[in-house]
GROMACS .gro file of C-alpha atoms in nm:
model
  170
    1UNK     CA    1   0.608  -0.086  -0.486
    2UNK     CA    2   0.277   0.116  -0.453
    3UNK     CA    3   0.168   0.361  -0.206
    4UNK     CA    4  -0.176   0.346  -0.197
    5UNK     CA    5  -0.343   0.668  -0.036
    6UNK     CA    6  -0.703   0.806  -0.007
    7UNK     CA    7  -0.626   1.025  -0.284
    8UNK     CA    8  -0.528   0.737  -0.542
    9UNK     CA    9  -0.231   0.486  -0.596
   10UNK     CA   10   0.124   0.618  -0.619
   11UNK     CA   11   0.380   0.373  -0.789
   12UNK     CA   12   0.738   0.385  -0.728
   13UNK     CA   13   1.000   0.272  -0.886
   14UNK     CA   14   1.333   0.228  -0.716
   15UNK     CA   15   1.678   0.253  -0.823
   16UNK     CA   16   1.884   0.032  -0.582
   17UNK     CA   17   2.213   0.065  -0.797
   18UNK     CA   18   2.247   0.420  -0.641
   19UNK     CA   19   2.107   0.404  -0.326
   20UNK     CA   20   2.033   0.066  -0.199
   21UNK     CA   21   2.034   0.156   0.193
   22UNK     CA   22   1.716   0.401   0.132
   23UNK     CA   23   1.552   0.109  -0.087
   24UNK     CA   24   1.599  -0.139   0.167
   25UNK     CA   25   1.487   0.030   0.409
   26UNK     CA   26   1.179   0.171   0.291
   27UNK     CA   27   1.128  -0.162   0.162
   28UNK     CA   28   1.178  -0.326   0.521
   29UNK     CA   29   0.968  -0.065   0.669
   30UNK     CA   30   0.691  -0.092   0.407
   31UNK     CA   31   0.685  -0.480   0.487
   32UNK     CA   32   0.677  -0.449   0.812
   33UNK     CA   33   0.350  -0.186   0.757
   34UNK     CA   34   0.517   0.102   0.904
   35UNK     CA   35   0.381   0.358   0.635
   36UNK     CA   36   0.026   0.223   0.692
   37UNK     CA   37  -0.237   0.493   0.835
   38UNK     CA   38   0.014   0.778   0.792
   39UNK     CA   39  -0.048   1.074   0.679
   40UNK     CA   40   0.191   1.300   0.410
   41UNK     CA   41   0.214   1.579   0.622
   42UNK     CA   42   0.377   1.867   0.419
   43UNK     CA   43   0.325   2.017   0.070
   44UNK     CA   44   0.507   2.293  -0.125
   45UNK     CA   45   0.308   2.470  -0.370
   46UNK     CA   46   0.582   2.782  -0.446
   47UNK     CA   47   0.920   2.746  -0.516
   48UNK     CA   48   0.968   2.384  -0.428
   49UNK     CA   49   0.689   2.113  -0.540
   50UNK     CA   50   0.672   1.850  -0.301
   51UNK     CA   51   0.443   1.591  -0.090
   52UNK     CA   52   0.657   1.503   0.165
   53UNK     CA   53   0.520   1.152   0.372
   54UNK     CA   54   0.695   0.906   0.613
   55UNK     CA   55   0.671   1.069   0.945
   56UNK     CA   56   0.422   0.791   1.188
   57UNK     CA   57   0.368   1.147   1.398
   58UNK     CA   58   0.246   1.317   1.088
   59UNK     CA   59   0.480   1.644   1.242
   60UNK     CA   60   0.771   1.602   1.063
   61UNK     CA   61   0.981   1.491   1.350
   62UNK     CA   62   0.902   1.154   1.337
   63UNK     CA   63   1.124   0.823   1.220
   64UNK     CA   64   1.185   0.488   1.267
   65UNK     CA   65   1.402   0.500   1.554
   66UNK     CA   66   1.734   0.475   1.335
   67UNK     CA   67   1.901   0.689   1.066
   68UNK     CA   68   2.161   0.606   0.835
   69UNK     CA   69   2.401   0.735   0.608
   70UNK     CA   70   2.342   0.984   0.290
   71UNK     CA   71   2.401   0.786  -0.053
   72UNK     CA   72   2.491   1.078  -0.251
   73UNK     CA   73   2.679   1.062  -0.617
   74UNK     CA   74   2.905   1.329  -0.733
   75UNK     CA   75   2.733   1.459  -1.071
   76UNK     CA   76   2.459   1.283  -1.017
   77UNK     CA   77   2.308   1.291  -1.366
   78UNK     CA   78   1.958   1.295  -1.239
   79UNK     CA   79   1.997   1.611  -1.056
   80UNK     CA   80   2.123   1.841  -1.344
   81UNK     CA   81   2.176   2.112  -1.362
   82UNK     CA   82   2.295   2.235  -1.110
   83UNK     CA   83   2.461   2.526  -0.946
   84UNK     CA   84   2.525   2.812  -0.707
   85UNK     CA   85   2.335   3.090  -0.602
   86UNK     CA   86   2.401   3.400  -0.343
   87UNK     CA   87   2.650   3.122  -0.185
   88UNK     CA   88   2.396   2.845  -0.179
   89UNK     CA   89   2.501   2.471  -0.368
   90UNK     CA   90   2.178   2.362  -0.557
   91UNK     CA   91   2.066   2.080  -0.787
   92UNK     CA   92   1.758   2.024  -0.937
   93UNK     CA   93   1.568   1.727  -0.881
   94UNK     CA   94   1.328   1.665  -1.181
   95UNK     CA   95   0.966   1.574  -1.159
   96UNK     CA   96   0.905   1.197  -1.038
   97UNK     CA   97   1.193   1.195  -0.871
   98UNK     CA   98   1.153   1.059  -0.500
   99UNK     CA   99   1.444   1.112  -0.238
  100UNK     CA  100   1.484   1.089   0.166
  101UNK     CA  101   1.420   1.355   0.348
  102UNK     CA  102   1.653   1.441   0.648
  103UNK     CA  103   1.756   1.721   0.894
  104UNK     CA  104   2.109   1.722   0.805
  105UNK     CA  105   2.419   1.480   0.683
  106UNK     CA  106   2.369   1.121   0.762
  107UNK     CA  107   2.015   1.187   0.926
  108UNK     CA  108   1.791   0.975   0.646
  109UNK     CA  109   1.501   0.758   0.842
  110UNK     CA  110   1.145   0.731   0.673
  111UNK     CA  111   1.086   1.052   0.561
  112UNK     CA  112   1.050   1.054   0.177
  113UNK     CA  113   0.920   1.320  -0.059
  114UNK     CA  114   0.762   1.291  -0.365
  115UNK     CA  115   0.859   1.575  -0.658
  116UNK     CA  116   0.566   1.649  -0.871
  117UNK     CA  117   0.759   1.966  -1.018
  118UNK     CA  118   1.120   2.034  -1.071
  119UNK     CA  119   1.278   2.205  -0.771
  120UNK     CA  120   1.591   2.339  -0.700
  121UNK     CA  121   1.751   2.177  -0.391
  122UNK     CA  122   2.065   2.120  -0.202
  123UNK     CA  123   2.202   1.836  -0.342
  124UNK     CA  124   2.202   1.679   0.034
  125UNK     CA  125   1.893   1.364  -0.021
  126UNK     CA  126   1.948   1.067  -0.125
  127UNK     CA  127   1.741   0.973  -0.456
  128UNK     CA  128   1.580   0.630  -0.412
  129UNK     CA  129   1.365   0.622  -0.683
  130UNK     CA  130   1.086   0.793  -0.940
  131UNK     CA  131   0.763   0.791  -1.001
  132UNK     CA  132   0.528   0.710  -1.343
  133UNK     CA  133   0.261   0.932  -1.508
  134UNK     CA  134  -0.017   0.756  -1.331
  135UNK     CA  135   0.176   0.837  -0.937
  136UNK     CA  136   0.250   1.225  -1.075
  137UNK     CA  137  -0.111   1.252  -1.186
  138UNK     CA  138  -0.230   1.149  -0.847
  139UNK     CA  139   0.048   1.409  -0.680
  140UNK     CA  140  -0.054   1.680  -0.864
  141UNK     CA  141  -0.445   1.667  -0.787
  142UNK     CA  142  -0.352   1.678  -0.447
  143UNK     CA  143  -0.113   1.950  -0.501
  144UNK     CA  144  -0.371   2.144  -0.715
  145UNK     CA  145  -0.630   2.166  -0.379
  146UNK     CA  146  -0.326   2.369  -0.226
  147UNK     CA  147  -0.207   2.381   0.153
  148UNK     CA  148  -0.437   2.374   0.485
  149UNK     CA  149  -0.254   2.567   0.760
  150UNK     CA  150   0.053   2.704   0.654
  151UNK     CA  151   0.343   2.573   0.878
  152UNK     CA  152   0.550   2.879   0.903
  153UNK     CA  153   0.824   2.757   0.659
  154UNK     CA  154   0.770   2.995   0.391
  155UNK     CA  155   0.436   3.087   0.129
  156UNK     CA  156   0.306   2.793   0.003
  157UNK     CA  157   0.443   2.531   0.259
  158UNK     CA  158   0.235   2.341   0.498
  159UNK     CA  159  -0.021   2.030   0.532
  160UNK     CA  160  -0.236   1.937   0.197
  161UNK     CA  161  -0.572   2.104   0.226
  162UNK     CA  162  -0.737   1.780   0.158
  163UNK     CA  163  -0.553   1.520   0.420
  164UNK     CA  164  -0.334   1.238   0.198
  165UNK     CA  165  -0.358   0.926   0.431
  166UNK     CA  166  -0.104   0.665   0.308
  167UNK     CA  167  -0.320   0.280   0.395
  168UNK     CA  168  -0.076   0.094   0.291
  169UNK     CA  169   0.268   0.023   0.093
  170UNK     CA  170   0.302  -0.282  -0.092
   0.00000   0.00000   0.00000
């Protein structure tokens, strides 16, 4: 599929082998136009590098009304490597990849983010898919413009300064 934004077009390529609950359901959402007029609502510019989109309220507390279950693999080989630090479980997710967001276990709805740098995470989201050169160039122009207001979740976390408005998914 391809996310087209105001920014530029965003291919994605999904990997329904390991998680085919998050591509059907982005797929059945897509169809259905959910992700059209949204916006991506959060970047991460220090630490983490992400464009996080999939929320109709553009807040992060949006979804589509339903959740389901965390598709997780035990050494998943494309989160490597990974490891512990100060007590904290952490993977890293490589550039391209694209995985659900969520607020905790089992919580996966339409949020999605979009990693245009490796970042270390909790290996808690579900990988769906990846992205190609031409979707990481794209992601990384926006990411280059920096963050608008800060949202309070750390340096280098809050809306893109230049608004990413997805039209459509197809």
């Amino acid at each position: 599929m391809v996310i087209t934004t105001n920014r530029g077009t965003i291919p994605i390529t999904f990997e329904p082998d390991q998680a085919p609950c998050a591509v059907n359901s982005f797929v059945a959402l897509a169809t259905q136009g959910y992700f059209d007029n949204t916006s991506c609502h959060r970047l991460t510019t220090e630490g983490y590098y992400v464009l996080q989109c999939g929320d109709p309220l553009g807040t992060g507390q949006g979804g589509p009304g339903y959740s389901f279950k965390d598709e997780l693999l035990d050494n998943d080989p494309r989160l490597q490597p990974c490891g512990n630090a100060g007590g904290q479980a952490y993977c890293t997710y490589g550039t391209g990849t694209v995985a659900m967001a969520n607020r905790g276990p089992n919580t996966n709805g339409s949020q999605f983010f979009l990693v245009y740098g490796s970042s270390r995470f909790p290996p808690d989201f579900t990988v769906f898919g990846h992205l190609d050169a031409s979707g990481l160039k794209v992601i990384k122009a926006i990411a280059a413009k920096g963050i608008g207001t800060p949202s309070g979740m750390g340096p280098g976390d809050g809306a893109p300064k230049e608004p990413v408005t997805i039209t459509s998914v197809k």
